[in-house]
GROMACS .gro file of C-alpha atoms in nm:
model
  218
    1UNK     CA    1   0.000   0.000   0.000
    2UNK     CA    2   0.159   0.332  -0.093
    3UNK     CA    3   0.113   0.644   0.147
    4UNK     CA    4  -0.207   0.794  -0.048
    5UNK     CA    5  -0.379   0.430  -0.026
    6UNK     CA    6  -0.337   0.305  -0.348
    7UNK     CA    7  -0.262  -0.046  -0.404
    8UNK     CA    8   0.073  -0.096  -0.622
    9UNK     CA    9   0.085  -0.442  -0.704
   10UNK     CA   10   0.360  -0.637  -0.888
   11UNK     CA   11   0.322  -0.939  -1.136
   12UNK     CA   12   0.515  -1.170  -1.433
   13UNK     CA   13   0.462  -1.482  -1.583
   14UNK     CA   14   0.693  -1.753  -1.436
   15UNK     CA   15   1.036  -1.733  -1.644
   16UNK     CA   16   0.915  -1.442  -1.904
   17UNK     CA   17   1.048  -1.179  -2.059
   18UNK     CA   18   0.834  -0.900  -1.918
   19UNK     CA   19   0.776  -0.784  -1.539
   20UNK     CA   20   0.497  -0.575  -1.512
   21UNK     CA   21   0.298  -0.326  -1.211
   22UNK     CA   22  -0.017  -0.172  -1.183
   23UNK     CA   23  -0.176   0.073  -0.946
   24UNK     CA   24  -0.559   0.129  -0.818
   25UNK     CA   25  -0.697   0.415  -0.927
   26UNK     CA   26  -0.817   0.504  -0.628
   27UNK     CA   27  -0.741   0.477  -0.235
   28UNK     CA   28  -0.957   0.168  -0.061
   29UNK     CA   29  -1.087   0.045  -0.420
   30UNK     CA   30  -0.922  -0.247  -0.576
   31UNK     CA   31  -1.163  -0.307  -0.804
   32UNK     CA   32  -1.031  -0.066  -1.087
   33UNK     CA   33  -0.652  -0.046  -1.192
   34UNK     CA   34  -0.445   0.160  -1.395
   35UNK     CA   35  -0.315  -0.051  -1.695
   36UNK     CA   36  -0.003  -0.250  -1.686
   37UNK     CA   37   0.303  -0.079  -1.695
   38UNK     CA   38   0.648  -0.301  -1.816
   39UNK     CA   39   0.922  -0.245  -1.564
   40UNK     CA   40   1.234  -0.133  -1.750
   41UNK     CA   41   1.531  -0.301  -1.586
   42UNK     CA   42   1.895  -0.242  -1.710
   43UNK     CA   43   2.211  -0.392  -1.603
   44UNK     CA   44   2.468  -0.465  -1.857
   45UNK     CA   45   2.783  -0.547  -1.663
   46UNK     CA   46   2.491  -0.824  -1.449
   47UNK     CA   47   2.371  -0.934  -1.791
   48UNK     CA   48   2.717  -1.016  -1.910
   49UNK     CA   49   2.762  -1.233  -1.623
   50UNK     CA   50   2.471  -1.372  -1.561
   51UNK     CA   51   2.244  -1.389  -1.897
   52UNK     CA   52   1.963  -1.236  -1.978
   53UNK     CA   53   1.721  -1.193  -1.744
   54UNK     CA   54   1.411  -1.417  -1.724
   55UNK     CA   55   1.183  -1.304  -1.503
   56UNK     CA   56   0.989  -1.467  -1.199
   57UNK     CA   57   0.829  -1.408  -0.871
   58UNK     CA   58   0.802  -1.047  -0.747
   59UNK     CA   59   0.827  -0.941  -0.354
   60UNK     CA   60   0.762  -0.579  -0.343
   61UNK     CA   61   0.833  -0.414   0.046
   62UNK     CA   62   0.857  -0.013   0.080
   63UNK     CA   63   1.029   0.099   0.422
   64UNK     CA   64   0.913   0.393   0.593
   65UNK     CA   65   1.286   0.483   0.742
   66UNK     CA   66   1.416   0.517   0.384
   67UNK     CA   67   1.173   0.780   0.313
   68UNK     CA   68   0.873   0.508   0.124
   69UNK     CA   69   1.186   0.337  -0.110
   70UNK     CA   70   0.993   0.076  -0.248
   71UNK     CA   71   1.254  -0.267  -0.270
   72UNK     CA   72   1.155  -0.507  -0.554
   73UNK     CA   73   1.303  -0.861  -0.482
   74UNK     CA   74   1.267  -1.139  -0.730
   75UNK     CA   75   1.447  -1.396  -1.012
   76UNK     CA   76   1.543  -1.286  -1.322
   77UNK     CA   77   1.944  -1.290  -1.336
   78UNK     CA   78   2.097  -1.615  -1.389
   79UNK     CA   79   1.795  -1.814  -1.194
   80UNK     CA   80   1.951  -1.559  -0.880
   81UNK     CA   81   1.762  -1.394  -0.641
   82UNK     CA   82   1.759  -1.023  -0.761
   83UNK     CA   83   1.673  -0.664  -0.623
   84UNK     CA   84   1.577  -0.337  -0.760
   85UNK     CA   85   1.487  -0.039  -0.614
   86UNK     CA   86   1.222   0.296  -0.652
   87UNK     CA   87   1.259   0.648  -0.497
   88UNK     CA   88   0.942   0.769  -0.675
   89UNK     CA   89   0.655   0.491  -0.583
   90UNK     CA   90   0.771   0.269  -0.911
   91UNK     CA   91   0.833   0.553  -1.182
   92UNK     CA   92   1.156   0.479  -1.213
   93UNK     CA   93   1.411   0.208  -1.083
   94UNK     CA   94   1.740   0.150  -1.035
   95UNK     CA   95   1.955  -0.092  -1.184
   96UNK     CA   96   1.923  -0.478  -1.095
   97UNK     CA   97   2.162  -0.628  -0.856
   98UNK     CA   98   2.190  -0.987  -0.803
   99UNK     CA   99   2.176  -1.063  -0.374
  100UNK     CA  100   2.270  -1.435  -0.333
  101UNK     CA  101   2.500  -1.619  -0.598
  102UNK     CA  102   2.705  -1.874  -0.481
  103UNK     CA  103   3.060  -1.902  -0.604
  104UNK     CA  104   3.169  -1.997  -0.886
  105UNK     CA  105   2.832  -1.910  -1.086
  106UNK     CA  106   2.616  -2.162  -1.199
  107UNK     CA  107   2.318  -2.084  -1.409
  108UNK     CA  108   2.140  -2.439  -1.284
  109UNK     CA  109   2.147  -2.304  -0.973
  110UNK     CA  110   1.899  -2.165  -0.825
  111UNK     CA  111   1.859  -2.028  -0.423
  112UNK     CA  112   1.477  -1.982  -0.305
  113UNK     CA  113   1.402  -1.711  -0.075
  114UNK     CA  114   1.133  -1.591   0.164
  115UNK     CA  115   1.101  -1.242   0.279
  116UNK     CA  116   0.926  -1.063   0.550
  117UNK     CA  117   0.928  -0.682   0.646
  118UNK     CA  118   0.851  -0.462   0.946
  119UNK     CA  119   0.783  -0.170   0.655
  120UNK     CA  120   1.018   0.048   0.851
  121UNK     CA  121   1.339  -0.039   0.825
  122UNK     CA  122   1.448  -0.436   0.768
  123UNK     CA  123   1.381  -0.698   0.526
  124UNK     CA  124   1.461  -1.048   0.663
  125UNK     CA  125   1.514  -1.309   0.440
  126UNK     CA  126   1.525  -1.663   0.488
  127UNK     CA  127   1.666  -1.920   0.200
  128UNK     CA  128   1.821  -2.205   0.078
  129UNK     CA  129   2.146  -2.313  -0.135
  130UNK     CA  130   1.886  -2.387  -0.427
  131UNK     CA  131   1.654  -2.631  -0.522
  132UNK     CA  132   1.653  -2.985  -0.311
  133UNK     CA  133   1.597  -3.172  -0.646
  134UNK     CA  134   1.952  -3.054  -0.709
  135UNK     CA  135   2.155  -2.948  -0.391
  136UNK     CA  136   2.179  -3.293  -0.243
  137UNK     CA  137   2.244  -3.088   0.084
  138UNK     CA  138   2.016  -2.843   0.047
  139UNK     CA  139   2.050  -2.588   0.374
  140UNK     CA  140   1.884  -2.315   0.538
  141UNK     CA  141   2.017  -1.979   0.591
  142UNK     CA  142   1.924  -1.628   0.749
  143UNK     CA  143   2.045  -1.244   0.631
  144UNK     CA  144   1.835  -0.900   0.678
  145UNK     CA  145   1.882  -0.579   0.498
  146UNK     CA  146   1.917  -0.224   0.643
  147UNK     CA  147   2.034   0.043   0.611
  148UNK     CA  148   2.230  -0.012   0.201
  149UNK     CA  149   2.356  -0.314   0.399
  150UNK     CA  150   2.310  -0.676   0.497
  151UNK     CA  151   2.363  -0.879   0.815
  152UNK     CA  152   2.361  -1.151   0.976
  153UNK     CA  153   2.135  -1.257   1.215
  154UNK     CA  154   2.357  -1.174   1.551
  155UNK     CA  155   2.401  -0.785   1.372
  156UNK     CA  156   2.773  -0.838   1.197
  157UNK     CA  157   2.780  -0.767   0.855
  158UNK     CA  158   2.766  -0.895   0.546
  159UNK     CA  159   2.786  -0.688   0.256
  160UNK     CA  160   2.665  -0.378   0.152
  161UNK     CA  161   2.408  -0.313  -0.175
  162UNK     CA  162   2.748  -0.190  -0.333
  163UNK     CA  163   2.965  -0.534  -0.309
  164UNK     CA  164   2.662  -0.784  -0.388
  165UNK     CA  165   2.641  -1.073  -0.405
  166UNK     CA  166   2.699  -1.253  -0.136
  167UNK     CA  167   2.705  -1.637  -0.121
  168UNK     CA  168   2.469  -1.839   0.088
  169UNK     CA  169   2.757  -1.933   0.320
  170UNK     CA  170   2.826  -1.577   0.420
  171UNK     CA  171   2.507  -1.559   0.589
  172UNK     CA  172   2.347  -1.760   0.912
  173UNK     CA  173   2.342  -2.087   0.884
  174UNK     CA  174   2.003  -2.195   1.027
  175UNK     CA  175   1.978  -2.576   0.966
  176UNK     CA  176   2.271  -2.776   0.780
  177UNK     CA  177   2.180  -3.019   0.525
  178UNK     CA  178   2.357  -3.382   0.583
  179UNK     CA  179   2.323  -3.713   0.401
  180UNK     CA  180   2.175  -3.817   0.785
  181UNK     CA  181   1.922  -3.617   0.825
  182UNK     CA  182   1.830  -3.481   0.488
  183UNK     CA  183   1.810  -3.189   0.269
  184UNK     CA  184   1.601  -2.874   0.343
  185UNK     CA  185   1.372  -2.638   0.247
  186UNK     CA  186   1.187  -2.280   0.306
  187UNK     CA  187   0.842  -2.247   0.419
  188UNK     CA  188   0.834  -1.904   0.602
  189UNK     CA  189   0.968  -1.643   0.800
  190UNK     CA  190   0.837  -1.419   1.059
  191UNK     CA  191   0.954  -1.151   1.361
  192UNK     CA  192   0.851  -1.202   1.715
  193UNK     CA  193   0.800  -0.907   1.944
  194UNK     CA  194   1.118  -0.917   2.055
  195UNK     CA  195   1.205  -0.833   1.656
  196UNK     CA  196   1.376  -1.216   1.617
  197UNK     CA  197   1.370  -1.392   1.316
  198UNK     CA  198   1.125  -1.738   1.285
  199UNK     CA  199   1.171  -1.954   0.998
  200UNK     CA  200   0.959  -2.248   0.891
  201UNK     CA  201   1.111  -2.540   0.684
  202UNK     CA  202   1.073  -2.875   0.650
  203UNK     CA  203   1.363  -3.114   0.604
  204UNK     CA  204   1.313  -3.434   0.406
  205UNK     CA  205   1.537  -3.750   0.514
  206UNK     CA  206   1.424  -3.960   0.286
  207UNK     CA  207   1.166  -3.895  -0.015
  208UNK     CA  208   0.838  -3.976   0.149
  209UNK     CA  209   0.981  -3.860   0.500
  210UNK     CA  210   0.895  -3.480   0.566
  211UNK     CA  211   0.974  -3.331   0.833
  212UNK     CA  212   0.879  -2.981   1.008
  213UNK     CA  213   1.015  -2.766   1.197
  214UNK     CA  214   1.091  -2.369   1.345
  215UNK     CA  215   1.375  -2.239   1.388
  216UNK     CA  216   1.368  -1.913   1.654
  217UNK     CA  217   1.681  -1.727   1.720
  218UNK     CA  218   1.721  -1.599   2.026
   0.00000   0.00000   0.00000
């Protein structure tokens, strides 16, 4: 929801060319919208490394503390979670920056995120290595952004925006995937009210043996 109550809401087909938004026309009403507007993302230097983009998912969060920035996280770039960002309520973005790409690159894999927001001033994200059809170890990890920066989960840091990406190992590791006791992966994250991170996942020992479980830091 932007400040004047309009609904801004973000949308692609799943690995397309196009990423589009649209707006309500007016506060409280979501049953008329503006048209569909493309998103115009640029990155040359990213494309070079990483292909061109193909775009899925879109997880839109707008902090307060950064004067309304709205943060666009998604896939496009070399199946790796991505970010853009919007000073004016989506007229204009910057350029895409790939978050999480483990090292060396490989375009078959592909890390799976979940991300939750207080609206004010962090974005916690929880996610794996990639997918658990092909990371036979598939873990569980924890990072936040503030600030042009990201953490880890006891406050030391990570990178900032400026020297992404980081690799899932750089992060906090929340569950370790083992030949023992299976491969993982992301259901959900939350905050308590002592502003904590909670992540769901399930871990799978064996094909037909699912397992779930939170994780609460503390």
């Amino acid at each position: 929801e932007l400040p004047n109550g309009k609904i801004l809401s973000f949308y692609t087909r799943h690995h397309n060319n196009d990423l589009f938004m649209s707006k309500t026309i007016s506060p409280g009403d979501i049953t008329k919208w503006e048209g569909p507007r493309r998103i115009e993302i640029t990155n040359d230097e990213e494309e070079e490394l990483y292909g061109a983009p193909k775009y899925t998912y879109a997880n839109p969060v707008m902090l307060s503390d950064e004067k309304n920035r709205i943060f666009l996280f998604g896939r496009w770039m070399g199946f790796k979670p991505v970010m853009i960002w919007s000073d004016n309520q989506g007229e204009s973005w910057s350029k895409s920056r790939v978050v999480i790409c483990p090292q060396p690159f490989d375009p078959g894999n592909r890390p799976y995120v979940k991300y939750y927001s207080d609206g004010k001033s962090k974005i916690h994200m929880a996610f794996t290595d990639g997918h658990p059809r092909n990371e036979p170890f598939n873990s569980i990890y924890y990072a936040y952004y503030q600030k042009g920066s990201f953490f880890r989960a006891d406050g030391s840091l990570i990178c900032t925006i400026d020297s992404l990406p980081f690799e899932p190992s750089d992060a906090t590791l929340v569950y370790k995937g083992n030949s023992k006791e299976g491969r993982a992966w992301i259901y959900d994250i939350k905050i308590d009210d002592n502003d904590f991170p909670v992540i769901a996942y399930a871990r799978y020992p064996t094909e037909v043996d699912h397992i779930y479980h939170y994780a609460k830091f503390n």
